mmCIF file of C-alpha atoms in Angstrom:
data_model
loop_
_atom_site.group_PDB
_atom_site.id
_atom_site.type_symbol
_atom_site.label_atom_id
_atom_site.label_comp_id
_atom_site.label_asym_id
_atom_site.label_seq_id
_atom_site.Cartn_x
_atom_site.Cartn_y
_atom_site.Cartn_z
ATOM 1 C CA MET A 1 -53.798 109.699 -25.377
ATOM 2 C CA ASP A 2 -51.260 107.987 -23.051
ATOM 3 C CA HIS A 3 -53.199 108.582 -19.838
ATOM 4 C CA VAL A 4 -56.808 108.019 -20.915
ATOM 5 C CA VAL A 5 -57.203 104.817 -18.913
ATOM 6 C CA LEU A 6 -55.568 106.382 -15.847
ATOM 7 C CA GLU A 7 -57.839 109.432 -16.033
ATOM 8 C CA LEU A 8 -60.892 107.221 -16.475
ATOM 9 C CA GLY A 9 -59.823 105.218 -13.440
ATOM 10 C CA LEU A 10 -59.505 108.443 -11.424
ATOM 11 C CA ALA A 11 -62.971 109.506 -12.556
ATOM 12 C CA VAL A 12 -64.548 106.184 -11.533
ATOM 13 C CA GLY A 13 -62.672 106.326 -8.209
ATOM 14 C CA LEU A 14 -64.021 109.815 -7.464
ATOM 15 C CA VAL A 15 -67.550 108.712 -8.379
ATOM 16 C CA ALA A 16 -67.205 105.714 -6.029
ATOM 17 C CA LEU A 17 -66.019 107.962 -3.179
ATOM 18 C CA ALA A 18 -68.947 110.321 -3.784
ATOM 19 C CA GLY A 19 -71.339 107.362 -3.666
ATOM 20 C CA LEU A 20 -69.817 106.080 -0.411
ATOM 21 C CA LEU A 21 -70.075 109.523 1.186
ATOM 22 C CA SER A 22 -73.724 109.903 0.175
ATOM 23 C CA SER A 23 -74.582 106.474 1.597
ATOM 24 C CA LYS A 24 -72.852 107.348 4.898
ATOM 25 C CA LEU A 25 -74.862 110.571 5.110
ATOM 26 C CA ARG A 26 -78.034 108.805 3.860
ATOM 27 C CA PHE A 27 -78.533 111.458 1.214
ATOM 28 C CA SER A 28 -79.450 111.328 -2.486
ATOM 29 C CA VAL A 29 -76.372 110.323 -4.472
ATOM 30 C CA ILE A 30 -77.087 112.562 -7.495
ATOM 31 C CA PRO A 31 -75.890 115.883 -5.980
ATOM 32 C CA PHE A 32 -72.685 114.192 -4.777
ATOM 33 C CA TYR A 33 -71.873 112.928 -8.273
ATOM 34 C CA ILE A 34 -72.460 116.401 -9.711
ATOM 35 C CA LEU A 35 -70.501 118.217 -6.987
ATOM 36 C CA VAL A 36 -67.453 115.949 -7.261
ATOM 37 C CA GLY A 37 -67.467 116.611 -11.019
ATOM 38 C CA MET A 38 -67.523 120.354 -10.311
ATOM 39 C CA ILE A 39 -64.609 120.129 -7.861
ATOM 40 C CA VAL A 40 -62.359 118.601 -10.511
ATOM 41 C CA GLY A 41 -62.571 119.233 -14.273
ATOM 42 C CA PRO A 42 -60.769 121.829 -16.442
ATOM 43 C CA HIS A 43 -59.985 124.152 -13.503
ATOM 44 C CA ALA A 44 -58.575 121.409 -11.209
ATOM 45 C CA PRO A 45 -54.852 120.911 -10.426
ATOM 46 C CA LYS A 46 -52.510 118.324 -11.950
ATOM 47 C CA PHE A 47 -50.200 116.157 -9.823
ATOM 48 C CA GLY A 48 -47.656 114.468 -12.094
ATOM 49 C CA ASN A 49 -49.472 111.815 -14.131
ATOM 50 C CA PHE A 50 -52.596 112.246 -12.012
ATOM 51 C CA ASP A 51 -54.486 114.817 -14.077
ATOM 52 C CA PHE A 52 -57.785 115.747 -12.463
ATOM 53 C CA ARG A 53 -58.620 118.097 -15.332
ATOM 54 C CA PHE A 54 -59.649 115.055 -17.413
ATOM 55 C CA ILE A 55 -58.458 116.682 -20.620
ATOM 56 C CA GLU A 56 -57.421 113.536 -22.517
ATOM 57 C CA SER A 57 -60.364 111.478 -21.282
ATOM 58 C CA GLY A 58 -62.951 114.284 -21.455
ATOM 59 C CA GLU A 59 -64.623 113.111 -24.664
ATOM 60 C CA LEU A 60 -64.683 109.491 -23.482
ATOM 61 C CA ILE A 61 -66.274 110.441 -20.134
ATOM 62 C CA GLU A 62 -68.846 112.553 -21.985
ATOM 63 C CA LEU A 63 -69.704 109.595 -24.244
ATOM 64 C CA LEU A 64 -70.031 107.236 -21.275
ATOM 65 C CA GLY A 65 -72.263 109.850 -19.634
ATOM 66 C CA ARG A 66 -74.520 109.935 -22.697
ATOM 67 C CA MET A 67 -74.787 106.166 -22.470
ATOM 68 C CA GLY A 68 -75.797 106.624 -18.834
ATOM 69 C CA VAL A 69 -78.813 108.701 -19.884
ATOM 70 C CA LEU A 70 -79.818 105.981 -22.345
ATOM 71 C CA PHE A 71 -79.626 103.222 -19.727
ATOM 72 C CA LEU A 72 -81.544 105.274 -17.148
ATOM 73 C CA LEU A 73 -84.419 106.019 -19.540
ATOM 74 C CA PHE A 74 -84.372 102.502 -21.003
ATOM 75 C CA TYR A 75 -84.690 100.981 -17.525
ATOM 76 C CA LEU A 76 -87.468 103.406 -16.631
ATOM 77 C CA GLY A 77 -89.345 102.292 -19.754
ATOM 78 C CA LEU A 78 -88.914 98.645 -18.702
ATOM 79 C CA GLU A 79 -90.477 99.428 -15.330
ATOM 80 C CA PHE A 80 -93.510 100.937 -16.985
ATOM 81 C CA SER A 81 -96.237 99.698 -19.351
ATOM 82 C CA VAL A 82 -96.979 100.960 -22.842
ATOM 83 C CA GLY A 83 -100.583 99.873 -22.330
ATOM 84 C CA ARG A 84 -100.966 102.249 -19.403
ATOM 85 C CA LEU A 85 -99.354 105.030 -21.421
ATOM 86 C CA ILE A 86 -101.789 104.590 -24.327
ATOM 87 C CA LYS A 87 -104.813 104.535 -22.004
ATOM 88 C CA ALA A 88 -103.635 107.776 -20.404
ATOM 89 C CA GLY A 89 -103.021 109.490 -23.763
ATOM 90 C CA LYS A 90 -105.652 112.220 -23.415
ATOM 91 C CA SER A 91 -104.818 113.113 -19.822
ATOM 92 C CA ILE A 92 -101.089 113.171 -20.673
ATOM 93 C CA ALA A 93 -101.681 115.590 -23.569
ATOM 94 C CA ILE A 94 -103.681 117.875 -21.267
ATOM 95 C CA GLY A 95 -101.173 117.552 -18.427
ATOM 96 C CA GLY A 96 -98.185 118.175 -20.707
ATOM 97 C CA THR A 97 -99.823 121.266 -22.202
ATOM 98 C CA ILE A 98 -100.549 122.623 -18.719
ATOM 99 C CA TYR A 99 -96.976 121.965 -17.584
ATOM 100 C CA ILE A 100 -95.280 123.624 -20.558
ATOM 101 C CA ALA A 101 -97.730 126.542 -20.701
ATOM 102 C CA ILE A 102 -97.227 127.494 -17.043
ATOM 103 C CA ASN A 103 -93.452 127.069 -16.884
ATOM 104 C CA PHE A 104 -92.721 128.645 -20.271
ATOM 105 C CA THR A 105 -94.962 131.649 -19.545
ATOM 106 C CA LEU A 106 -93.326 132.180 -16.149
ATOM 107 C CA GLY A 107 -89.898 131.936 -17.799
ATOM 108 C CA LEU A 108 -90.825 134.589 -20.375
ATOM 109 C CA LEU A 109 -92.205 136.949 -17.728
ATOM 110 C CA TYR A 110 -89.147 136.489 -15.519
ATOM 111 C CA GLY A 111 -86.776 137.169 -18.399
ATOM 112 C CA PHE A 112 -88.570 140.388 -19.337
ATOM 113 C CA LEU A 113 -88.725 141.538 -15.686
ATOM 114 C CA ALA A 114 -84.981 140.877 -15.388
ATOM 115 C CA GLY A 115 -84.446 143.309 -18.276
ATOM 116 C CA LEU A 116 -82.894 140.817 -20.685
ATOM 117 C CA PRO A 117 -82.997 141.339 -24.476
ATOM 118 C CA PHE A 118 -85.652 139.447 -26.448
ATOM 119 C CA GLN A 119 -83.480 136.576 -27.727
ATOM 120 C CA GLU A 120 -81.933 136.048 -24.284
ATOM 121 C CA VAL A 121 -85.452 135.939 -22.811
ATOM 122 C CA LEU A 122 -86.400 133.154 -25.231
ATOM 123 C CA VAL A 123 -83.322 131.126 -24.272
ATOM 124 C CA LEU A 124 -83.996 131.663 -20.540
ATOM 125 C CA ALA A 125 -87.635 130.587 -20.918
ATOM 126 C CA GLY A 126 -86.517 127.386 -22.642
ATOM 127 C CA ILE A 127 -83.927 126.677 -19.928
ATOM 128 C CA THR A 128 -86.556 127.003 -17.192
ATOM 129 C CA SER A 129 -89.256 124.969 -18.987
ATOM 130 C CA ILE A 130 -87.651 121.566 -19.609
ATOM 131 C CA SER A 131 -87.002 119.089 -16.800
ATOM 132 C CA SER A 132 -84.121 116.604 -16.707
ATOM 133 C CA SER A 133 -85.296 113.193 -17.903
ATOM 134 C CA ALA A 134 -82.102 111.564 -16.554
ATOM 135 C CA ILE A 135 -82.494 112.917 -13.003
ATOM 136 C CA VAL A 136 -86.235 112.206 -12.950
ATOM 137 C CA ALA A 137 -85.618 108.629 -14.114
ATOM 138 C CA LYS A 138 -82.885 108.093 -11.510
ATOM 139 C CA VAL A 139 -85.065 109.424 -8.669
ATOM 140 C CA LEU A 140 -88.133 107.369 -9.662
ATOM 141 C CA ILE A 141 -86.050 104.198 -9.811
ATOM 142 C CA ASP A 142 -84.114 104.836 -6.584
ATOM 143 C CA LEU A 143 -87.267 105.640 -4.611
ATOM 144 C CA LYS A 144 -89.134 102.687 -6.182
ATOM 145 C CA ARG A 145 -91.978 104.888 -7.445
ATOM 146 C CA THR A 146 -92.285 103.460 -10.941
ATOM 147 C CA ALA A 147 -95.584 101.776 -10.034
ATOM 148 C CA ASN A 148 -97.105 104.890 -8.431
ATOM 149 C CA ALA A 149 -100.343 106.320 -9.822
ATOM 150 C CA GLU A 150 -98.665 109.576 -10.881
ATOM 151 C CA THR A 151 -95.748 107.940 -12.735
ATOM 152 C CA GLU A 152 -97.594 107.601 -16.052
ATOM 153 C CA MET A 153 -98.303 111.359 -15.973
ATOM 154 C CA ILE A 154 -94.648 112.096 -15.151
ATOM 155 C CA LEU A 155 -93.471 109.917 -18.063
ATOM 156 C CA GLY A 156 -96.079 111.485 -20.329
ATOM 157 C CA ILE A 157 -94.909 114.997 -19.442
ATOM 158 C CA ILE A 158 -91.289 113.983 -20.154
ATOM 159 C CA MET A 159 -92.302 112.777 -23.623
ATOM 160 C CA PHE A 160 -94.494 115.845 -24.186
ATOM 161 C CA GLU A 161 -91.529 118.044 -23.243
ATOM 162 C CA ASP A 162 -89.434 116.341 -25.901
ATOM 163 C CA ILE A 163 -91.954 117.233 -28.614
ATOM 164 C CA PHE A 164 -91.944 120.813 -27.349
ATOM 165 C CA LEU A 165 -88.135 120.819 -27.256
ATOM 166 C CA ALA A 166 -87.890 119.580 -30.846
ATOM 167 C CA VAL A 167 -90.143 122.427 -31.977
ATOM 168 C CA TYR A 168 -88.572 125.035 -29.736
ATOM 169 C CA ILE A 169 -84.976 124.301 -30.720
ATOM 170 C CA SER A 170 -86.045 124.590 -34.371
ATOM 171 C CA VAL A 171 -87.558 128.023 -33.710
ATOM 172 C CA LEU A 172 -84.753 129.217 -31.456
ATOM 173 C CA SER A 173 -81.997 128.024 -33.811
ATOM 174 C CA GLY A 174 -83.618 129.961 -36.632
ATOM 175 C CA LEU A 175 -83.933 133.142 -34.571
ATOM 176 C CA VAL A 176 -80.591 133.012 -32.762
ATOM 177 C CA LEU A 177 -78.283 131.449 -35.350
ATOM 178 C CA SER A 178 -79.711 132.691 -38.656
ATOM 179 C CA GLY A 179 -82.067 135.489 -37.678
ATOM 180 C CA ALA A 180 -85.111 133.787 -39.220
ATOM 181 C CA SER A 181 -87.284 130.739 -38.746
ATOM 182 C CA SER A 182 -89.386 128.730 -41.184
ATOM 183 C CA ILE A 183 -92.935 127.973 -39.998
ATOM 184 C CA GLY A 184 -93.015 124.992 -42.328
ATOM 185 C CA GLY A 185 -89.804 123.646 -40.801
ATOM 186 C CA VAL A 186 -91.196 124.004 -37.292
ATOM 187 C CA ILE A 187 -94.420 122.158 -38.191
ATOM 188 C CA LEU A 188 -92.404 119.434 -39.900
ATOM 189 C CA SER A 189 -90.141 118.993 -36.847
ATOM 190 C CA ALA A 190 -93.132 118.708 -34.508
ATOM 191 C CA GLY A 191 -94.919 116.268 -36.831
ATOM 192 C CA VAL A 192 -91.864 114.054 -37.244
ATOM 193 C CA ALA A 193 -91.216 113.912 -33.482
ATOM 194 C CA LEU A 194 -94.824 113.122 -32.575
ATOM 195 C CA GLY A 195 -95.304 110.718 -35.498
ATOM 196 C CA PHE A 196 -92.149 108.771 -34.662
ATOM 197 C CA MET A 197 -93.151 108.298 -31.020
ATOM 198 C CA LEU A 198 -96.699 107.178 -31.812
ATOM 199 C CA LEU A 199 -95.633 104.911 -34.664
ATOM 200 C CA PHE A 200 -92.894 103.273 -32.606
ATOM 201 C CA ILE A 201 -95.237 102.551 -29.690
ATOM 202 C CA ILE A 202 -98.006 101.178 -31.929
ATOM 203 C CA LEU A 203 -95.716 99.025 -34.096
ATOM 204 C CA GLY A 204 -93.772 97.869 -31.049
ATOM 205 C CA ARG A 205 -96.930 96.651 -29.377
ATOM 206 C CA LEU A 206 -98.080 94.838 -32.518
ATOM 207 C CA ALA A 207 -94.642 93.249 -32.869
ATOM 208 C CA THR A 208 -94.591 91.811 -29.332
ATOM 209 C CA PRO A 209 -95.022 88.151 -30.488
ATOM 210 C CA LEU A 210 -92.176 88.615 -32.981
ATOM 211 C CA LEU A 211 -89.946 90.240 -30.358
ATOM 212 C CA ASN A 212 -90.595 87.316 -28.010
ATOM 213 C CA LYS A 213 -89.131 84.989 -30.657
ATOM 214 C CA VAL A 214 -86.246 87.275 -31.665
ATOM 215 C CA PHE A 215 -85.019 87.683 -28.082
ATOM 216 C CA ASN A 216 -85.501 84.023 -27.179
ATOM 217 C CA ILE A 217 -81.709 83.555 -26.835
ATOM 218 C CA ARG A 218 -80.165 81.213 -24.255
ATOM 219 C CA SER A 219 -76.733 82.828 -24.051
ATOM 220 C CA ASN A 220 -76.724 85.914 -21.804
ATOM 221 C CA GLU A 221 -73.844 87.332 -23.837
ATOM 222 C CA LEU A 222 -75.716 87.165 -27.141
ATOM 223 C CA PHE A 223 -78.956 88.228 -25.455
ATOM 224 C CA LEU A 224 -77.322 91.391 -24.082
ATOM 225 C CA LEU A 225 -75.695 92.147 -27.436
ATOM 226 C CA ALA A 226 -79.111 91.960 -29.122
ATOM 227 C CA VAL A 227 -80.694 94.235 -26.477
ATOM 228 C CA PHE A 228 -77.823 96.748 -26.632
ATOM 229 C CA ALA A 229 -77.899 96.812 -30.426
ATOM 230 C CA THR A 230 -81.636 97.575 -30.385
ATOM 231 C CA LEU A 231 -81.214 100.257 -27.724
ATOM 232 C CA PHE A 232 -78.344 102.130 -29.391
ATOM 233 C CA ILE A 233 -79.689 101.868 -32.945
ATOM 234 C CA VAL A 234 -83.132 103.209 -32.020
ATOM 235 C CA ALA A 235 -81.690 105.928 -29.749
ATOM 236 C CA GLY A 236 -79.182 106.967 -32.406
ATOM 237 C CA PHE A 237 -81.811 106.988 -35.144
ATOM 238 C CA SER A 238 -84.079 109.110 -32.931
ATOM 239 C CA GLU A 239 -81.358 111.748 -32.681
ATOM 240 C CA THR A 240 -81.030 111.907 -36.482
ATOM 241 C CA ILE A 241 -84.697 112.922 -36.806
ATOM 242 C CA HIS A 242 -84.436 115.472 -33.963
ATOM 243 C CA VAL A 243 -86.086 113.350 -31.267
ATOM 244 C CA ALA A 244 -83.855 113.239 -28.171
ATOM 245 C CA GLU A 245 -81.875 109.985 -28.006
ATOM 246 C CA ALA A 246 -83.007 109.609 -24.374
ATOM 247 C CA ILE A 247 -86.636 109.478 -25.543
ATOM 248 C CA GLY A 248 -85.649 106.835 -28.097
ATOM 249 C CA ALA A 249 -84.202 104.769 -25.248
ATOM 250 C CA LEU A 250 -87.397 105.249 -23.222
ATOM 251 C CA LEU A 251 -89.484 104.037 -26.166
ATOM 252 C CA VAL A 252 -87.350 100.883 -26.535
ATOM 253 C CA GLY A 253 -87.857 100.164 -22.840
ATOM 254 C CA LEU A 254 -91.619 100.687 -23.102
ATOM 255 C CA VAL A 255 -91.853 98.265 -26.027
ATOM 256 C CA LEU A 256 -89.607 95.548 -24.551
ATOM 257 C CA ALA A 257 -91.521 95.784 -21.256
ATOM 258 C CA GLU A 258 -94.438 94.140 -23.098
ATOM 259 C CA THR A 259 -92.366 91.042 -23.980
ATOM 260 C CA ASP A 260 -91.824 87.836 -22.023
ATOM 261 C CA HIS A 261 -88.157 88.806 -21.556
ATOM 262 C CA MET A 262 -88.739 91.943 -19.489
ATOM 263 C CA LYS A 263 -87.558 90.499 -16.158
ATOM 264 C CA ARG A 264 -84.429 89.021 -17.710
ATOM 265 C CA ILE A 265 -83.527 92.299 -19.429
ATOM 266 C CA GLU A 266 -84.182 94.223 -16.208
ATOM 267 C CA HIS A 267 -81.906 91.913 -14.217
ATOM 268 C CA LEU A 268 -79.020 91.996 -16.699
ATOM 269 C CA ILE A 269 -79.203 95.729 -17.422
ATOM 270 C CA LEU A 270 -79.107 96.843 -13.767
ATOM 271 C CA PRO A 271 -75.272 97.054 -13.341
ATOM 272 C CA PHE A 272 -74.934 99.006 -16.602
ATOM 273 C CA ARG A 273 -77.658 101.447 -15.511
ATOM 274 C CA ASP A 274 -75.919 102.139 -12.209
ATOM 275 C CA PHE A 275 -72.377 102.459 -13.603
ATOM 276 C CA PHE A 276 -73.088 104.587 -16.652
ATOM 277 C CA GLY A 277 -75.774 106.594 -14.854
ATOM 278 C CA ALA A 278 -73.257 107.629 -12.193
ATOM 279 C CA LEU A 279 -70.805 108.717 -14.897
ATOM 280 C CA PHE A 280 -73.497 110.859 -16.527
ATOM 281 C CA PHE A 281 -73.987 112.977 -13.413
ATOM 282 C CA PHE A 282 -70.217 113.189 -12.895
ATOM 283 C CA SER A 283 -69.664 114.299 -16.515
ATOM 284 C CA PHE A 284 -72.449 116.838 -16.083
ATOM 285 C CA GLY A 285 -70.588 118.266 -13.088
ATOM 286 C CA LEU A 286 -67.417 118.540 -15.185
ATOM 287 C CA THR A 287 -69.162 121.070 -17.448
ATOM 288 C CA ILE A 288 -69.815 123.466 -14.520
ATOM 289 C CA ASN A 289 -67.060 125.936 -13.591
ATOM 290 C CA PRO A 290 -67.685 126.982 -9.964
ATOM 291 C CA PHE A 291 -65.623 130.170 -10.410
ATOM 292 C CA GLU A 292 -68.135 131.572 -12.905
ATOM 293 C CA LEU A 293 -71.292 130.941 -10.881
ATOM 294 C CA LEU A 294 -71.346 134.085 -8.729
ATOM 295 C CA ASP A 295 -71.921 136.338 -11.774
ATOM 296 C CA ALA A 296 -75.449 134.959 -12.166
ATOM 297 C CA PHE A 297 -76.251 134.233 -8.508
ATOM 298 C CA TRP A 298 -79.346 136.405 -8.016
ATOM 299 C CA LEU A 299 -80.734 135.743 -11.501
ATOM 300 C CA SER A 300 -80.451 132.001 -10.826
ATOM 301 C CA ILE A 301 -82.009 132.199 -7.349
ATOM 302 C CA GLY A 302 -85.022 134.073 -8.748
ATOM 303 C CA ALA A 303 -85.427 131.536 -11.539
ATOM 304 C CA VAL A 304 -85.257 128.660 -9.030
ATOM 305 C CA ALA A 305 -88.028 130.247 -6.931
ATOM 306 C CA ILE A 306 -90.251 130.722 -9.982
ATOM 307 C CA THR A 307 -89.575 127.157 -11.174
ATOM 308 C CA LEU A 308 -90.477 125.664 -7.795
ATOM 309 C CA PHE A 309 -93.760 127.581 -7.812
ATOM 310 C CA GLY A 310 -94.533 126.857 -11.479
ATOM 311 C CA ASN A 311 -93.723 123.156 -11.215
ATOM 312 C CA PHE A 312 -95.848 122.592 -8.160
ATOM 313 C CA LEU A 313 -98.788 124.515 -9.635
ATOM 314 C CA ALA A 314 -98.473 122.694 -12.967
ATOM 315 C CA GLY A 315 -98.165 119.321 -11.239
ATOM 316 C CA MET A 316 -101.271 119.950 -9.148
ATOM 317 C CA LEU A 317 -103.333 121.094 -12.138
ATOM 318 C CA ALA A 318 -102.077 118.299 -14.414
ATOM 319 C CA GLY A 319 -102.687 115.624 -11.792
ATOM 320 C CA ARG A 320 -106.130 116.862 -10.822
ATOM 321 C CA SER A 321 -107.145 117.115 -14.498
ATOM 322 C CA ALA A 322 -106.333 113.387 -14.767
ATOM 323 C CA GLY A 323 -108.362 112.559 -11.666
ATOM 324 C CA LEU A 324 -105.368 111.920 -9.399
ATOM 325 C CA SER A 325 -105.443 112.693 -5.683
ATOM 326 C CA HIS A 326 -103.962 115.902 -4.297
ATOM 327 C CA LYS A 327 -101.049 113.913 -2.868
ATOM 328 C CA ALA A 328 -100.245 112.171 -6.180
ATOM 329 C CA SER A 329 -100.605 115.500 -8.015
ATOM 330 C CA SER A 330 -98.168 117.205 -5.649
ATOM 331 C CA ASN A 331 -95.706 114.350 -6.276
ATOM 332 C CA ILE A 332 -95.748 115.202 -9.997
ATOM 333 C CA GLY A 333 -94.660 118.794 -9.446
ATOM 334 C CA LEU A 334 -92.008 117.834 -6.884
ATOM 335 C CA THR A 335 -90.565 114.984 -8.970
ATOM 336 C CA ILE A 336 -90.055 116.833 -12.279
ATOM 337 C CA VAL A 337 -88.591 119.999 -10.762
ATOM 338 C CA SER A 338 -84.990 118.993 -11.599
ATOM 339 C CA ARG A 339 -83.329 120.661 -14.567
ATOM 340 C CA GLY A 340 -80.315 119.247 -16.392
ATOM 341 C CA GLU A 341 -79.040 118.216 -19.803
ATOM 342 C CA PHE A 342 -81.670 120.004 -21.920
ATOM 343 C CA SER A 343 -81.184 123.315 -20.102
ATOM 344 C CA ILE A 344 -77.437 123.161 -20.774
ATOM 345 C CA ILE A 345 -78.112 122.424 -24.460
ATOM 346 C CA LEU A 346 -80.253 125.569 -24.749
ATOM 347 C CA ALA A 347 -77.621 127.660 -22.951
ATOM 348 C CA ASN A 348 -74.974 126.377 -25.391
ATOM 349 C CA LEU A 349 -77.265 127.379 -28.263
ATOM 350 C CA GLY A 350 -77.315 130.911 -26.883
ATOM 351 C CA LYS A 351 -73.521 130.887 -26.666
ATOM 352 C CA ALA A 352 -73.226 129.703 -30.281
ATOM 353 C CA GLY A 353 -75.486 132.594 -31.319
ATOM 354 C CA GLY A 354 -73.264 135.167 -29.615
ATOM 355 C CA LEU A 355 -75.822 136.084 -26.935
ATOM 356 C CA MET A 356 -74.971 137.387 -23.443
ATOM 357 C CA GLN A 357 -72.239 135.419 -21.651
ATOM 358 C CA LEU A 358 -74.408 135.568 -18.535
ATOM 359 C CA LEU A 359 -76.545 132.714 -19.913
ATOM 360 C CA GLN A 360 -73.790 130.109 -19.347
ATOM 361 C CA PRO A 361 -73.146 130.676 -15.617
ATOM 362 C CA PHE A 362 -76.885 131.259 -15.107
ATOM 363 C CA ALA A 363 -77.785 127.887 -16.614
ATOM 364 C CA ALA A 364 -75.003 126.117 -14.715
ATOM 365 C CA LEU A 365 -75.979 127.483 -11.278
ATOM 366 C CA TYR A 366 -79.716 127.158 -11.933
ATOM 367 C CA VAL A 367 -79.317 123.537 -13.028
ATOM 368 C CA LEU A 368 -76.987 122.721 -10.117
ATOM 369 C CA ILE A 369 -79.412 124.082 -7.501
ATOM 370 C CA LEU A 370 -82.400 122.239 -8.952
ATOM 371 C CA ALA A 371 -80.376 119.050 -9.515
ATOM 372 C CA ILE A 372 -79.730 119.101 -5.767
ATOM 373 C CA LEU A 373 -83.190 120.291 -4.666
ATOM 374 C CA GLY A 374 -85.137 117.989 -7.017
ATOM 375 C CA PRO A 375 -84.144 114.636 -5.477
ATOM 376 C CA ILE A 376 -84.523 116.084 -1.958
ATOM 377 C CA LEU A 377 -88.035 117.389 -2.632
ATOM 378 C CA THR A 378 -89.036 114.095 -4.250
ATOM 379 C CA LYS A 379 -87.720 112.053 -1.333
ATOM 380 C CA GLU A 380 -89.411 114.328 1.210
ATOM 381 C CA SER A 381 -92.591 114.807 -0.858
ATOM 382 C CA LYS A 382 -94.716 113.248 1.893
ATOM 383 C CA HIS A 383 -93.608 115.893 4.391
ATOM 384 C CA VAL A 384 -93.928 118.727 1.851
ATOM 385 C CA TYR A 385 -97.474 117.640 1.044
ATOM 386 C CA ARG A 386 -98.399 117.267 4.712
ATOM 387 C CA PHE A 387 -97.185 120.825 5.410
ATOM 388 C CA LEU A 388 -99.027 122.335 2.435
ATOM 389 C CA ASN A 389 -102.168 120.340 3.173
ATOM 390 C CA SER A 390 -102.226 121.830 6.682
ATOM 391 C CA ILE A 391 -102.419 125.269 5.026
ATOM 392 C CA PHE A 392 -104.711 124.639 2.034
ATOM 393 C CA ARG A 393 -106.743 121.773 3.600
ATOM 394 C CA TRP A 394 -107.124 119.856 0.294
ATOM 395 C CA GLU A 395 -108.116 116.571 1.910
ATOM 396 C CA GLN A 396 -110.793 118.186 4.080
ATOM 397 C CA ARG A 397 -112.321 119.911 1.050
ATOM 398 C CA SER A 398 -112.310 116.653 -0.933
ATOM 399 C CA LYS A 399 -113.960 114.855 1.978
ATOM 400 C CA LYS A 400 -116.680 117.518 2.218
ATOM 401 C CA LYS A 401 -117.354 117.286 -1.527
ATOM 402 C CA THR A 402 -117.601 113.486 -1.318
ATOM 403 C CA GLU A 403 -120.012 113.714 1.614
ATOM 404 C CA ALA A 404 -122.093 116.355 -0.187
ATOM 405 C CA LYS A 405 -122.380 114.130 -3.279
ATOM 406 C CA ALA A 406 -123.350 111.134 -1.141
ATOM 407 C CA THR A 407 -126.049 113.191 0.637
ATOM 408 C CA SER A 408 -127.486 114.575 -2.597
ATOM 409 C CA SER A 409 -127.692 111.126 -4.174
#
């Protein structure tokens, strides 16, 4: 453990260089953080005491990366409103069901067409169905879209995905690791996940006056300690009941956004969000071995194409079902196209169950491509929509319908 601090310093230095390069090129910083993590890592060279393999500091960097996810989702929750989320409950449930149904079905069909065995198909379908909450949060914040009309649907789908993930991991673990799955256990997992989220939001809103008093602390040091304690305790507790810790962090943000201290928390938390968030994407890159990616190249490219189609279709249907415009609906599908931490978790589950080794490089390349494409598509969503609208003429059809209704009335 002699060189942990040195290795951590090297990691932060590489992340800073990646950030500087992205700003010079005026490009999304997320792919640069991931790519610089890929370039170094376990397969990188060692120059004396300068070890770019990050062996001694690997666990520490991974932990700091996990904290990055928590800060990203916590900040996203602060930018939002639990009141808006509750009002949109029905449309979110419909939109989330549409999103999962389309992407999971396409994943199953693709796996079977690729000739994979049944268990491998189930893992592949899970990998292609769940978006990256960390990347989505980072993109929404960076592009200042937290107040957009479609953001509540995007957040709702992220939370809906977590309920699905809790159920699906229960089923998949039973099938892959033990060869069986308890229906009662699956129902219990789903009920606990959903019940915890609803209860936390409801109680948090009722406790707003109390929270205003509890966090009425003059000292910034003590104030931050109280906020951090709340964040980590709730996120950690969420993980113990099989609700993703990132969703726990999002819930804390949603609740504290209702208090009088929201602006102060937002201001003080910003440097932590940026620092730890950058380390998350770097640590994610460290898990990808570029030398293994070619084995699953064509399988990954096909999955990317299907995901792009499925996400856009699901986003359009989910948004339109909630009464959003065609433009806002297209933003949903383009924003949540990124895949990340949850896809890697499912691939690791397949590895633990002794399934095909192909799943690991497939998940890594698939996630890398979409982690790069996702922020680009979100940033350029206006141009993507304009191009597609010139083909499908959504706005002209909507205008004709509006005029027809006005004439008939």
